[in-house]
Coordinates of C-alpha atoms in Angstrom, one line a residue:
A708 CA 27.8 -31.7 -8.3
D709 CA 24.5 -33.0 -6.5
L710 CA 25.1 -36.5 -5.0
Q711 CA 21.7 -37.2 -3.3
F712 CA 20.9 -39.6 -6.2
V713 CA 24.1 -41.8 -5.9
E714 CA 22.9 -44.7 -4.1
N715 CA 26.1 -46.3 -3.4
R716 CA 27.3 -44.9 -0.2
T717 CA 30.9 -45.5 -0.7
L718 CA 30.8 -44.1 -4.1
R719 CA 29.0 -40.9 -2.8
G720 CA 31.6 -40.4 -0.2
E721 CA 34.3 -40.8 -2.7
L722 CA 32.7 -38.3 -5.0
A723 CA 32.1 -36.0 -2.2
T724 CA 35.8 -36.1 -1.3
F725 CA 36.8 -35.5 -4.8
Y726 CA 34.8 -32.6 -5.3
R727 CA 35.5 -30.8 -2.1
S728 CA 39.4 -31.5 -2.8
N729 CA 39.0 -30.0 -6.3
P730 CA 37.6 -26.6 -5.8
E731 CA 38.0 -25.9 -9.8
V732 CA 36.0 -28.8 -10.6
F733 CA 33.3 -28.2 -7.9
G734 CA 33.0 -24.6 -8.9
S735 CA 32.9 -25.1 -12.5
R736 CA 29.6 -27.4 -11.8
I737 CA 28.2 -24.7 -9.6
R738 CA 28.8 -22.2 -12.4
T739 CA 27.3 -24.3 -15.0
A740 CA 24.1 -24.7 -12.9
I741 CA 24.2 -20.8 -12.4
E742 CA 24.5 -20.0 -16.2
Y743 CA 21.5 -22.6 -16.8
V744 CA 19.4 -20.9 -14.2
K745 CA 20.2 -17.5 -15.5
A746 CA 19.3 -18.5 -19.1
H747 CA 15.9 -19.5 -18.1
P748 CA 13.3 -17.0 -19.7
K749 CA 11.4 -16.8 -16.3
V750 CA 14.6 -15.8 -14.5
D751 CA 15.8 -12.2 -13.9
P752 CA 19.6 -13.0 -14.3
E753 CA 20.5 -10.0 -12.1
K754 CA 18.8 -11.5 -9.2
V755 CA 20.3 -15.1 -8.7
A756 CA 21.4 -16.5 -5.2
V757 CA 23.0 -19.8 -4.4
F758 CA 22.0 -21.8 -1.4
G759 CA 23.6 -25.1 -0.4
Y760 CA 23.0 -27.5 2.6
C761 CA 25.9 -29.7 3.9
F762 CA 27.9 -30.9 0.8
G763 CA 26.4 -28.0 -1.1
G764 CA 27.0 -25.5 1.6
T765 CA 30.8 -26.4 1.4
G766 CA 30.5 -25.8 -2.5
V767 CA 28.7 -22.5 -1.7
L768 CA 31.5 -21.5 0.6
Q769 CA 34.3 -22.5 -1.8
Y770 CA 32.6 -20.7 -4.8
G771 CA 32.6 -17.5 -3.0
L772 CA 36.0 -17.9 -1.2
Y773 CA 37.6 -18.8 -4.4
G774 CA 36.7 -15.4 -6.0
N775 CA 33.4 -16.0 -7.7
D776 CA 30.9 -13.3 -7.6
D777 CA 28.5 -13.8 -10.5
V778 CA 25.4 -14.0 -8.3
N779 CA 23.9 -11.9 -5.7
A780 CA 24.1 -13.9 -2.5
L781 CA 25.7 -17.1 -1.3
V782 CA 24.3 -18.9 1.8
S783 CA 25.8 -21.8 3.4
F784 CA 23.8 -24.0 5.8
H785 CA 25.7 -26.8 7.8
G786 CA 28.5 -26.5 5.1
G787 CA 32.0 -28.0 5.8
L788 CA 34.4 -25.7 7.0
S789 CA 37.8 -27.9 6.2
F790 CA 38.2 -27.5 2.6
L791 CA 38.3 -23.8 2.4
P792 CA 41.2 -21.8 0.8
E793 CA 43.9 -20.6 3.3
E794 CA 43.9 -17.4 1.5
P795 CA 40.4 -16.5 0.1
L796 CA 40.2 -14.3 -2.9
P797 CA 38.2 -11.2 -2.7
F798 CA 34.7 -11.2 -4.0
G799 CA 31.6 -8.7 -3.7
T800 CA 28.8 -11.1 -3.4
K801 CA 27.1 -11.2 -0.1
L802 CA 27.7 -14.4 2.0
L803 CA 25.8 -15.9 4.8
V804 CA 27.1 -18.8 6.7
L805 CA 25.1 -20.5 9.2
S806 CA 27.0 -23.3 11.1
G807 CA 25.8 -24.2 14.5
G808 CA 28.2 -24.0 17.4
E809 CA 27.2 -27.2 18.7
D810 CA 27.5 -28.9 15.6
D811 CA 28.7 -32.4 15.7
A812 CA 30.7 -32.1 12.5
V813 CA 32.5 -29.2 13.0
T814 CA 34.7 -28.5 16.1
D815 CA 36.5 -25.3 14.9
I816 CA 34.0 -22.4 14.6

């Protein structure tokens, strides 16, 4: 669900809100990317991790907290903390969340 090449800022914001508000759709796009990478002949499919920054960091958090554990690690840098499930599902993947306490976008850490 990479939106960096969506030049129209209004559309980019609408798409970001759509994906954050629809974790099943967001997760399916992340899962498709994972499957693509795992199928590459130069990738060991048992050693795949997912990293995301900002919007991607939100996707990584949602991916894990909605019970997906088909990768070795999940890392969220500056991911949004507002669109997460109230009751996360169990998952076995290691998760690292990096979000600054003085972050101007998040007040409840």
